[in-house]
């Protein structure tokens, strides 16, 4: 959506200035309104129970999310009995999880990317991130695709040749592993919270709201790091989060094969569509450095716990459901799901490609056969620098301001539709993604309004719809 360059001028008094109106200040708000505070406290209190509820529903109630509520309301069961039936923490699960995280740390820190040397189209190795609110540009070692390939190659090698561990081991220890993931999620979030006070990576990019709950959940440090290269945001989202996503699906597929002697077309669809999405993420990991997660969000419980627990446990609900309910779709249903997912992916990828092309060429490009159009705007960073951006109004970005999210939602719906219509549980993902992306639209636009001021109003006049033209 935007291409950015820096242009600063100094007045006779030594302060940065610009002709015309002063641009808006960039960065997250310093104060927390009551609605945000209530939302933060609610998520801190209830999000871990939401994850447990969905996983427990599959483990104890064949993925029915209403049956436990009915039994509780009729007095046929109690919360304590549900809790007692859930597998507890085990040291075997702890060892599995520790090996998994340690292996991903090793791949992230000790195996520099070599893929970009053999595939020129792939952008890997050391890359610059976006400018932070304090005016800094961090460097990142981009090797996610390599980590993904090594991890999955080892899974297949083990499943078909070495047999170091059962190819269903993650499913067999799924709930005990959840307790381990929670321990890591809370540990890293608490560490990041304390680190921000005592030894921040860059104090100028820290924001303290004065509210301990908001600080803990949404984070204080912008880019917490250990040493030069271990970046909390990039590692926890990409490695124990997104690498695990498709790997978990493979364990589910192996479990379905073990239980029923075959793999359903619905399971294959879920694996293929989600693998396309994940591979797209890692192929374009450098692009991720310019997204809202890296460019705006501070690192707190929202990202730390979310990447360790919420993402691997709730983004994989379709595969988990299909272990308990091996749905075999009709050819027409399977084809419709595949087309929905592929069209959604085309929109998602094309929109992101257009934005990336626009940024790389600083607006000097053609989109849909025409010269790109844009809105010129400016903003001020915390170091007093004046920066200039261009907001794209061509291609999919002229259709709506977040049309890539529309494609994302189509992909999400395809995952869910692959599970048939027998239960509500697989459709949690599309409900969640709709809430997440609509909220992200609003949050991103609030940030952009503060960042660009009157220039943002010019942009919204040129592109009036957020997601769906004529609707929203």
Short mmCIF file of C-alpha atoms in Angstrom, two decimals:
data_model
loop_
_atom_site.label_atom_id
_atom_site.label_comp_id
_atom_site.label_asym_id
_atom_site.label_seq_id
_atom_site.Cartn_x
_atom_site.Cartn_y
_atom_site.Cartn_z
CA UNK A 1 0.00 0.00 0.00
CA UNK A 2 2.84 2.40 0.65
CA UNK A 3 6.37 3.16 -0.46
CA UNK A 4 8.53 5.14 1.94
CA UNK A 5 11.60 7.32 1.74
CA UNK A 6 13.13 9.73 4.22
CA UNK A 7 13.61 13.43 3.54
CA UNK A 8 14.63 15.73 6.38
CA UNK A 9 15.30 19.44 6.39
CA UNK A 10 16.74 21.45 9.25
CA UNK A 11 15.59 24.94 10.10
CA UNK A 12 17.84 27.72 11.30
CA UNK A 13 17.03 26.67 14.87
CA UNK A 14 18.32 23.14 14.24
CA UNK A 15 14.89 21.46 14.35
CA UNK A 16 13.46 19.30 11.63
CA UNK A 17 10.80 21.10 9.61
CA UNK A 18 8.93 20.91 6.36
CA UNK A 19 7.11 23.39 4.24
CA UNK A 20 3.38 23.39 4.72
CA UNK A 21 1.42 21.61 7.44
CA UNK A 22 3.30 19.53 9.98
CA UNK A 23 2.84 15.78 9.42
CA UNK A 24 1.28 13.54 12.03
CA UNK A 25 3.29 11.65 14.65
CA UNK A 26 3.88 7.96 14.05
CA UNK A 27 3.54 5.19 16.64
CA UNK A 28 1.20 3.43 19.05
CA UNK A 29 -0.90 5.47 21.47
CA UNK A 30 0.61 6.20 24.88
CA UNK A 31 -2.71 6.03 26.73
CA UNK A 32 -5.24 3.20 27.01
CA UNK A 33 -8.99 3.83 26.82
CA UNK A 34 -11.35 1.77 28.97
CA UNK A 35 -12.65 -0.42 26.12
CA UNK A 36 -9.12 -1.51 25.16
CA UNK A 37 -8.32 -2.21 28.79
CA UNK A 38 -11.42 -4.41 29.22
CA UNK A 39 -10.58 -6.27 26.01
CA UNK A 40 -7.01 -6.85 27.14
CA UNK A 41 -8.00 -8.18 30.56
CA UNK A 42 -10.69 -10.39 29.00
CA UNK A 43 -8.21 -11.95 26.57
CA UNK A 44 -5.64 -12.50 29.30
CA UNK A 45 -8.27 -14.27 31.40
CA UNK A 46 -10.19 -16.26 28.79
CA UNK A 47 -7.94 -16.96 25.78
CA UNK A 48 -6.09 -19.90 27.44
CA UNK A 49 -9.46 -21.45 28.39
CA UNK A 50 -10.74 -21.04 24.83
CA UNK A 51 -7.79 -23.06 23.53
CA UNK A 52 -8.29 -25.71 26.22
CA UNK A 53 -12.04 -25.87 25.51
CA UNK A 54 -11.64 -26.60 21.80
CA UNK A 55 -8.93 -29.20 22.28
CA UNK A 56 -10.86 -30.79 25.17
CA UNK A 57 -14.05 -30.89 23.07
CA UNK A 58 -12.26 -33.03 20.49
CA UNK A 59 -10.58 -35.21 23.08
CA UNK A 60 -13.64 -35.87 25.23
CA UNK A 61 -16.70 -35.03 23.08
CA UNK A 62 -15.75 -35.94 19.49
CA UNK A 63 -15.29 -32.25 18.59
CA UNK A 64 -18.77 -31.18 19.72
CA UNK A 65 -18.53 -27.72 21.28
CA UNK A 66 -22.15 -27.73 22.47
CA UNK A 67 -22.34 -31.11 24.22
CA UNK A 68 -20.12 -30.16 27.19
CA UNK A 69 -22.22 -27.02 27.71
CA UNK A 70 -25.44 -29.06 27.67
CA UNK A 71 -24.00 -31.58 30.12
CA UNK A 72 -22.83 -28.82 32.43
CA UNK A 73 -26.23 -27.09 32.30
CA UNK A 74 -28.04 -30.37 33.10
CA UNK A 75 -25.65 -31.26 35.89
CA UNK A 76 -24.43 -34.39 34.09
CA UNK A 77 -20.81 -33.31 34.44
CA UNK A 78 -18.78 -30.69 36.26
CA UNK A 79 -15.86 -28.46 35.37
CA UNK A 80 -13.70 -30.43 37.78
CA UNK A 81 -14.55 -33.75 36.14
CA UNK A 82 -13.79 -32.32 32.68
CA UNK A 83 -10.48 -31.05 33.99
CA UNK A 84 -9.71 -34.40 35.65
CA UNK A 85 -10.25 -36.30 32.38
CA UNK A 86 -7.78 -34.10 30.49
CA UNK A 87 -4.23 -35.51 30.25
CA UNK A 88 -1.85 -33.69 32.55
CA UNK A 89 1.67 -32.39 32.10
CA UNK A 90 4.23 -35.11 31.40
CA UNK A 91 8.00 -35.06 31.27
CA UNK A 92 7.93 -37.01 28.02
CA UNK A 93 5.96 -34.19 26.42
CA UNK A 94 8.33 -31.66 27.98
CA UNK A 95 11.32 -33.42 26.40
CA UNK A 96 9.59 -33.53 23.00
CA UNK A 97 8.75 -29.83 23.19
CA UNK A 98 12.22 -28.83 24.44
CA UNK A 99 13.86 -30.73 21.58
CA UNK A 100 11.47 -29.10 19.09
CA UNK A 101 12.14 -25.54 20.27
CA UNK A 102 15.90 -26.11 20.63
CA UNK A 103 16.05 -27.51 17.09
CA UNK A 104 14.24 -24.48 15.71
CA UNK A 105 16.57 -22.13 17.62
CA UNK A 106 19.53 -24.01 16.13
CA UNK A 107 18.17 -23.71 12.58
CA UNK A 108 17.31 -20.02 13.08
CA UNK A 109 20.62 -18.97 14.63
CA UNK A 110 23.24 -21.42 13.32
CA UNK A 111 22.24 -22.28 9.74
CA UNK A 112 22.48 -19.17 7.53
CA UNK A 113 20.29 -19.23 4.45
CA UNK A 114 21.83 -20.71 1.31
CA UNK A 115 18.65 -21.10 -0.77
CA UNK A 116 18.87 -17.54 -2.11
CA UNK A 117 22.28 -18.41 -3.60
CA UNK A 118 20.72 -21.12 -5.76
CA UNK A 119 17.30 -19.59 -6.46
CA UNK A 120 17.76 -15.94 -7.54
CA UNK A 121 14.03 -15.19 -7.29
CA UNK A 122 14.04 -15.98 -3.56
CA UNK A 123 15.04 -13.13 -1.25
CA UNK A 124 16.85 -14.57 1.76
CA UNK A 125 19.91 -13.99 3.87
CA UNK A 126 20.51 -10.70 5.69
CA UNK A 127 17.76 -8.18 4.92
CA UNK A 128 16.69 -4.78 6.23
CA UNK A 129 13.44 -4.43 8.15
CA UNK A 130 11.12 -1.45 8.11
CA UNK A 131 11.94 1.77 9.92
CA UNK A 132 10.88 1.68 13.56
CA UNK A 133 9.02 4.57 15.23
CA UNK A 134 12.37 5.68 16.69
CA UNK A 135 13.82 5.87 13.19
CA UNK A 136 15.96 2.69 13.31
CA UNK A 137 16.23 0.00 10.64
CA UNK A 138 16.98 -3.48 12.01
CA UNK A 139 18.66 -6.26 10.07
CA UNK A 140 17.25 -9.81 9.94
CA UNK A 141 18.60 -13.19 8.90
CA UNK A 142 15.89 -14.53 6.58
CA UNK A 143 16.11 -18.32 6.56
CA UNK A 144 12.52 -19.41 7.29
CA UNK A 145 12.02 -21.30 4.02
CA UNK A 146 15.21 -23.24 4.66
CA UNK A 147 14.10 -24.05 8.22
CA UNK A 148 10.72 -25.22 6.94
CA UNK A 149 12.25 -27.46 4.28
CA UNK A 150 14.77 -29.05 6.66
CA UNK A 151 12.13 -29.66 9.33
CA UNK A 152 9.65 -31.27 6.96
CA UNK A 153 12.31 -33.28 5.12
CA UNK A 154 13.34 -34.77 8.47
CA UNK A 155 9.69 -35.63 9.25
CA UNK A 156 9.31 -37.54 5.97
CA UNK A 157 12.72 -39.19 6.40
CA UNK A 158 11.71 -40.37 9.87
CA UNK A 159 8.22 -41.49 8.84
CA UNK A 160 9.42 -43.57 5.86
CA UNK A 161 12.99 -44.56 6.68
CA UNK A 162 14.60 -43.87 10.09
CA UNK A 163 11.63 -44.40 12.49
CA UNK A 164 13.24 -42.38 15.30
CA UNK A 165 9.79 -41.59 16.68
CA UNK A 166 6.20 -42.50 15.77
CA UNK A 167 4.80 -40.23 13.01
CA UNK A 168 1.75 -39.71 15.24
CA UNK A 169 3.65 -38.69 18.38
CA UNK A 170 2.43 -35.08 18.41
CA UNK A 171 -1.21 -36.15 18.28
CA UNK A 172 -0.62 -38.78 20.99
CA UNK A 173 0.80 -36.10 23.36
CA UNK A 174 -1.30 -33.20 22.07
CA UNK A 175 -2.75 -31.99 25.39
CA UNK A 176 0.42 -32.53 27.48
CA UNK A 177 2.29 -30.59 24.79
CA UNK A 178 -0.27 -27.80 25.19
CA UNK A 179 0.80 -27.32 28.82
CA UNK A 180 4.43 -27.11 27.67
CA UNK A 181 3.50 -24.55 25.00
CA UNK A 182 1.71 -22.47 27.64
CA UNK A 183 4.78 -22.57 29.88
CA UNK A 184 6.96 -21.28 27.04
CA UNK A 185 4.38 -18.68 25.97
CA UNK A 186 4.03 -17.21 29.44
CA UNK A 187 7.77 -17.46 30.12
CA UNK A 188 8.84 -15.57 27.02
CA UNK A 189 6.10 -12.96 27.49
CA UNK A 190 7.13 -12.37 31.10
CA UNK A 191 10.80 -12.25 30.14
CA UNK A 192 10.09 -9.67 27.42
CA UNK A 193 8.05 -7.62 29.93
CA UNK A 194 10.88 -7.59 32.50
CA UNK A 195 13.52 -7.04 29.84
CA UNK A 196 11.77 -3.89 28.64
CA UNK A 197 12.19 -2.34 32.09
CA UNK A 198 15.73 -3.48 32.92
CA UNK A 199 17.68 -4.04 29.69
CA UNK A 200 15.73 -3.08 26.55
CA UNK A 201 17.30 -3.59 23.16
CA UNK A 202 16.45 -0.02 22.20
CA UNK A 203 14.88 2.17 24.86
CA UNK A 204 13.71 4.73 22.29
CA UNK A 205 11.35 2.13 20.80
CA UNK A 206 9.78 1.22 24.16
CA UNK A 207 6.31 2.47 25.05
CA UNK A 208 4.91 2.43 28.57
CA UNK A 209 1.21 3.16 28.85
CA UNK A 210 1.11 3.27 32.63
CA UNK A 211 -1.21 0.24 32.67
CA UNK A 212 0.51 -3.00 33.64
CA UNK A 213 -2.10 -5.25 31.97
CA UNK A 214 -1.88 -3.47 28.62
CA UNK A 215 1.92 -3.33 28.80
CA UNK A 216 2.12 -7.05 29.52
CA UNK A 217 -0.30 -8.10 26.79
CA UNK A 218 0.53 -5.71 23.95
CA UNK A 219 4.20 -5.37 24.81
CA UNK A 220 6.58 -2.56 25.65
CA UNK A 221 9.62 -3.23 23.48
CA UNK A 222 9.18 -2.87 19.75
CA UNK A 223 11.89 -5.32 18.65
CA UNK A 224 13.30 -7.18 21.67
CA UNK A 225 16.44 -9.10 20.83
CA UNK A 226 19.06 -11.25 22.49
CA UNK A 227 22.39 -10.45 20.94
CA UNK A 228 22.54 -9.13 17.41
CA UNK A 229 20.34 -11.63 15.59
CA UNK A 230 17.84 -13.40 17.86
CA UNK A 231 14.72 -11.36 17.17
CA UNK A 232 11.75 -12.37 19.33
CA UNK A 233 9.09 -11.36 16.79
CA UNK A 234 10.54 -13.11 13.78
CA UNK A 235 11.52 -16.28 15.65
CA UNK A 236 8.39 -16.95 17.69
CA UNK A 237 5.96 -16.20 14.89
CA UNK A 238 7.83 -18.05 12.18
CA UNK A 239 9.41 -21.00 13.93
CA UNK A 240 7.43 -22.61 16.81
CA UNK A 241 4.38 -20.98 15.22
CA UNK A 242 4.18 -21.22 11.44
CA UNK A 243 6.73 -24.01 10.82
CA UNK A 244 4.75 -26.07 13.32
CA UNK A 245 1.44 -25.40 11.52
CA UNK A 246 2.04 -27.66 8.52
CA UNK A 247 4.12 -30.11 10.54
CA UNK A 248 1.21 -30.65 12.94
CA UNK A 249 -1.05 -31.29 9.94
CA UNK A 250 1.29 -34.08 8.83
CA UNK A 251 1.03 -35.71 12.26
CA UNK A 252 -2.78 -35.50 11.98
CA UNK A 253 -2.67 -37.06 8.52
CA UNK A 254 -0.50 -39.90 9.83
CA UNK A 255 -2.94 -40.45 12.70
CA UNK A 256 -5.89 -40.65 10.31
CA UNK A 257 -3.99 -43.24 8.27
CA UNK A 258 -3.23 -45.23 11.42
CA UNK A 259 -6.84 -45.18 12.69
CA UNK A 260 -8.77 -45.77 9.46
CA UNK A 261 -6.27 -47.25 7.03
CA UNK A 262 -6.64 -44.42 4.52
CA UNK A 263 -6.38 -40.65 4.16
CA UNK A 264 -9.51 -38.72 3.15
CA UNK A 265 -9.61 -36.14 0.38
CA UNK A 266 -10.67 -33.55 2.96
CA UNK A 267 -7.47 -34.14 4.95
CA UNK A 268 -5.43 -33.85 1.76
CA UNK A 269 -7.19 -30.58 0.87
CA UNK A 270 -6.52 -29.07 4.30
CA UNK A 271 -2.87 -30.10 4.15
CA UNK A 272 -2.37 -28.80 0.62
CA UNK A 273 -4.18 -25.47 1.02
CA UNK A 274 -2.54 -24.66 4.34
CA UNK A 275 0.87 -25.73 3.01
CA UNK A 276 0.45 -23.32 0.07
CA UNK A 277 -0.32 -20.51 2.52
CA UNK A 278 2.62 -21.35 4.80
CA UNK A 279 5.08 -21.76 1.92
CA UNK A 280 3.92 -18.41 0.58
CA UNK A 281 4.72 -16.87 3.95
CA UNK A 282 8.26 -18.25 3.99
CA UNK A 283 8.93 -17.55 0.31
CA UNK A 284 7.95 -13.94 1.06
CA UNK A 285 9.41 -13.76 4.57
CA UNK A 286 11.26 -10.56 3.65
CA UNK A 287 7.88 -9.04 2.80
CA UNK A 288 6.68 -10.02 6.29
CA UNK A 289 9.22 -7.57 7.69
CA UNK A 290 7.01 -4.79 6.29
CA UNK A 291 3.73 -6.03 7.78
CA UNK A 292 1.82 -4.74 10.80
CA UNK A 293 3.24 -7.46 13.09
CA UNK A 294 6.79 -6.20 12.60
CA UNK A 295 6.12 -2.56 11.73
CA UNK A 296 3.62 -1.69 14.45
CA UNK A 297 3.03 -4.35 17.11
CA UNK A 298 5.22 -4.40 20.18
CA UNK A 299 6.23 -7.80 21.55
CA UNK A 300 4.17 -8.92 24.53
CA UNK A 301 1.82 -11.71 25.54
CA UNK A 302 -0.31 -11.10 22.44
CA UNK A 303 2.54 -12.26 20.18
CA UNK A 304 4.57 -14.39 22.60
CA UNK A 305 1.81 -16.58 24.00
CA UNK A 306 -0.22 -16.30 20.80
CA UNK A 307 2.60 -17.69 18.63
CA UNK A 308 3.36 -20.53 21.06
CA UNK A 309 -0.21 -21.61 21.90
CA UNK A 310 -3.02 -19.92 19.97
CA UNK A 311 -1.53 -20.34 16.49
CA UNK A 312 -0.42 -24.02 16.59
CA UNK A 313 -3.51 -25.18 18.51
CA UNK A 314 -6.35 -23.23 16.90
CA UNK A 315 -5.04 -22.76 13.36
CA UNK A 316 -4.82 -26.56 13.03
CA UNK A 317 -8.36 -27.35 14.24
CA UNK A 318 -9.43 -28.56 10.78
CA UNK A 319 -6.82 -31.33 10.76
CA UNK A 320 -7.62 -32.27 14.36
CA UNK A 321 -11.33 -32.47 13.54
CA UNK A 322 -10.66 -34.73 10.55
CA UNK A 323 -8.80 -37.20 12.76
CA UNK A 324 -12.03 -37.69 14.76
CA UNK A 325 -14.35 -37.27 11.74
CA UNK A 326 -12.71 -38.61 8.53
CA UNK A 327 -14.93 -36.72 6.08
CA UNK A 328 -14.79 -37.94 2.47
CA UNK A 329 -16.06 -35.13 0.22
CA UNK A 330 -17.87 -35.57 -3.06
CA UNK A 331 -15.82 -34.65 -6.12
CA UNK A 332 -17.93 -31.52 -6.67
CA UNK A 333 -17.54 -30.40 -3.05
CA UNK A 334 -13.79 -31.02 -3.10
CA UNK A 335 -13.39 -29.12 -6.38
CA UNK A 336 -15.41 -26.17 -5.07
CA UNK A 337 -13.25 -26.01 -1.93
CA UNK A 338 -10.07 -26.20 -3.97
CA UNK A 339 -11.21 -23.43 -6.35
CA UNK A 340 -12.29 -21.20 -3.45
CA UNK A 341 -8.91 -21.65 -1.80
CA UNK A 342 -6.92 -21.08 -4.99
CA UNK A 343 -8.91 -17.99 -6.06
CA UNK A 344 -8.54 -16.58 -2.55
CA UNK A 345 -4.81 -17.28 -2.66
CA UNK A 346 -4.54 -15.60 -6.07
CA UNK A 347 -6.18 -12.44 -4.75
CA UNK A 348 -4.09 -12.53 -1.56
CA UNK A 349 -0.79 -13.06 -3.36
CA UNK A 350 -1.52 -10.70 -6.28
CA UNK A 351 -2.53 -7.87 -3.96
CA UNK A 352 0.60 -8.32 -1.86
CA UNK A 353 2.76 -8.55 -4.98
CA UNK A 354 1.31 -5.29 -6.31
CA UNK A 355 2.07 -3.55 -3.03
CA UNK A 356 5.59 -4.99 -2.89
CA UNK A 357 6.29 -3.98 -6.51
CA UNK A 358 5.03 -0.49 -5.76
CA UNK A 359 7.34 -0.19 -2.75
CA UNK A 360 10.40 -1.58 -4.55
CA UNK A 361 10.01 0.81 -7.48
CA UNK A 362 8.96 3.80 -5.36
CA UNK A 363 5.76 3.98 -7.39
CA UNK A 364 7.43 3.83 -10.84
CA UNK A 365 5.62 0.73 -12.08
CA UNK A 366 2.58 -0.46 -14.02
CA UNK A 367 -0.29 -2.36 -12.42
CA UNK A 368 -2.97 -4.00 -14.54
CA UNK A 369 -1.34 -2.46 -17.63
CA UNK A 370 -1.54 1.12 -16.36
CA UNK A 371 0.86 3.44 -14.58
CA UNK A 372 0.40 3.11 -10.83
CA UNK A 373 -1.55 5.88 -9.12
CA UNK A 374 -1.00 6.93 -5.53
CA UNK A 375 -1.47 9.54 -2.83
CA UNK A 376 1.64 11.41 -1.62
CA UNK A 377 1.79 11.79 2.15
CA UNK A 378 4.23 12.55 4.97
CA UNK A 379 4.75 11.69 8.64
CA UNK A 380 7.10 12.38 11.52
CA UNK A 381 9.02 9.67 13.46
CA UNK A 382 9.98 9.90 17.12
CA UNK A 383 13.50 11.09 16.28
CA UNK A 384 12.02 14.20 14.64
CA UNK A 385 12.70 13.05 11.10
CA UNK A 386 10.27 13.93 8.32
CA UNK A 387 9.45 10.97 6.07
CA UNK A 388 7.44 10.71 2.86
CA UNK A 389 5.25 7.85 1.70
CA UNK A 390 3.08 6.97 -1.26
CA UNK A 391 -0.24 5.18 -0.73
CA UNK A 392 -1.16 2.95 -3.67
CA UNK A 393 -4.58 3.42 -5.30
CA UNK A 394 -4.15 1.10 -8.31
CA UNK A 395 -4.96 -2.56 -8.92
CA UNK A 396 -6.50 -4.45 -6.02
CA UNK A 397 -5.56 -1.52 -3.76
CA UNK A 398 -7.94 0.66 -5.73
CA UNK A 399 -10.74 -1.88 -5.23
CA UNK A 400 -10.53 -1.71 -1.44
CA UNK A 401 -7.94 -0.63 1.10
CA UNK A 402 -7.33 -4.19 2.38
CA UNK A 403 -8.32 -6.44 -0.51
CA UNK A 404 -5.52 -8.82 0.41
CA UNK A 405 -7.52 -9.55 3.59
CA UNK A 406 -10.52 -10.43 1.42
CA UNK A 407 -8.41 -13.09 -0.30
CA UNK A 408 -7.17 -14.25 3.10
CA UNK A 409 -10.75 -14.73 4.28
CA UNK A 410 -11.60 -16.75 1.17
CA UNK A 411 -8.66 -19.07 1.90
CA UNK A 412 -9.78 -19.38 5.54
CA UNK A 413 -13.30 -20.32 4.50
CA UNK A 414 -11.89 -23.00 2.17
CA UNK A 415 -10.04 -24.64 5.07
CA UNK A 416 -13.26 -24.84 7.03
CA UNK A 417 -15.48 -25.95 4.14
CA UNK A 418 -13.12 -28.86 3.52
CA UNK A 419 -14.43 -30.38 6.77
CA UNK A 420 -18.04 -30.56 5.58
CA UNK A 421 -20.96 -29.23 7.58
CA UNK A 422 -21.33 -31.75 10.38
CA UNK A 423 -19.93 -29.66 13.23
CA UNK A 424 -19.35 -26.03 14.13
CA UNK A 425 -15.82 -26.50 15.51
CA UNK A 426 -13.89 -26.40 12.18
CA UNK A 427 -15.58 -23.07 11.38
CA UNK A 428 -14.08 -21.35 14.39
CA UNK A 429 -11.15 -20.38 12.17
CA UNK A 430 -13.18 -18.31 9.68
CA UNK A 431 -15.06 -16.61 12.53
CA UNK A 432 -11.80 -15.81 14.28
CA UNK A 433 -10.07 -14.61 11.11
CA UNK A 434 -13.01 -12.36 10.24
CA UNK A 435 -12.87 -10.75 13.68
CA UNK A 436 -9.08 -10.53 13.55
CA UNK A 437 -8.84 -8.99 10.09
CA UNK A 438 -11.73 -6.56 10.54
CA UNK A 439 -10.18 -5.47 13.84
CA UNK A 440 -6.80 -5.23 12.12
CA UNK A 441 -8.35 -3.07 9.39
CA UNK A 442 -9.73 -0.68 11.98
CA UNK A 443 -6.57 -0.72 14.10
CA UNK A 444 -4.30 -0.24 11.09
CA UNK A 445 -6.42 2.61 9.76
CA UNK A 446 -6.50 4.30 13.16
CA UNK A 447 -2.71 4.10 13.21
CA UNK A 448 -2.47 5.40 9.63
CA UNK A 449 -4.85 8.24 10.43
CA UNK A 450 -2.61 9.28 13.31
CA UNK A 451 0.50 8.77 11.21
CA UNK A 452 -0.55 10.58 8.03
CA UNK A 453 -3.22 13.02 9.27
CA UNK A 454 -5.02 14.87 6.49
CA UNK A 455 -3.21 12.82 3.84
CA UNK A 456 -4.98 9.70 5.10
CA UNK A 457 -8.34 11.43 4.55
CA UNK A 458 -7.34 12.07 0.93
CA UNK A 459 -6.51 8.37 0.57
CA UNK A 460 -9.80 7.12 2.04
CA UNK A 461 -11.69 9.49 -0.26
CA UNK A 462 -9.89 7.90 -3.23
CA UNK A 463 -10.44 4.31 -1.98
CA UNK A 464 -13.65 4.40 0.10
CA UNK A 465 -14.09 0.69 0.98
CA UNK A 466 -12.05 -1.36 3.44
CA UNK A 467 -12.67 -5.01 2.44
CA UNK A 468 -15.63 -5.61 0.12
CA UNK A 469 -16.52 -2.97 -2.49
CA UNK A 470 -20.00 -1.60 -1.97
CA UNK A 471 -20.39 -3.39 1.38
CA UNK A 472 -17.59 -2.59 3.85
#
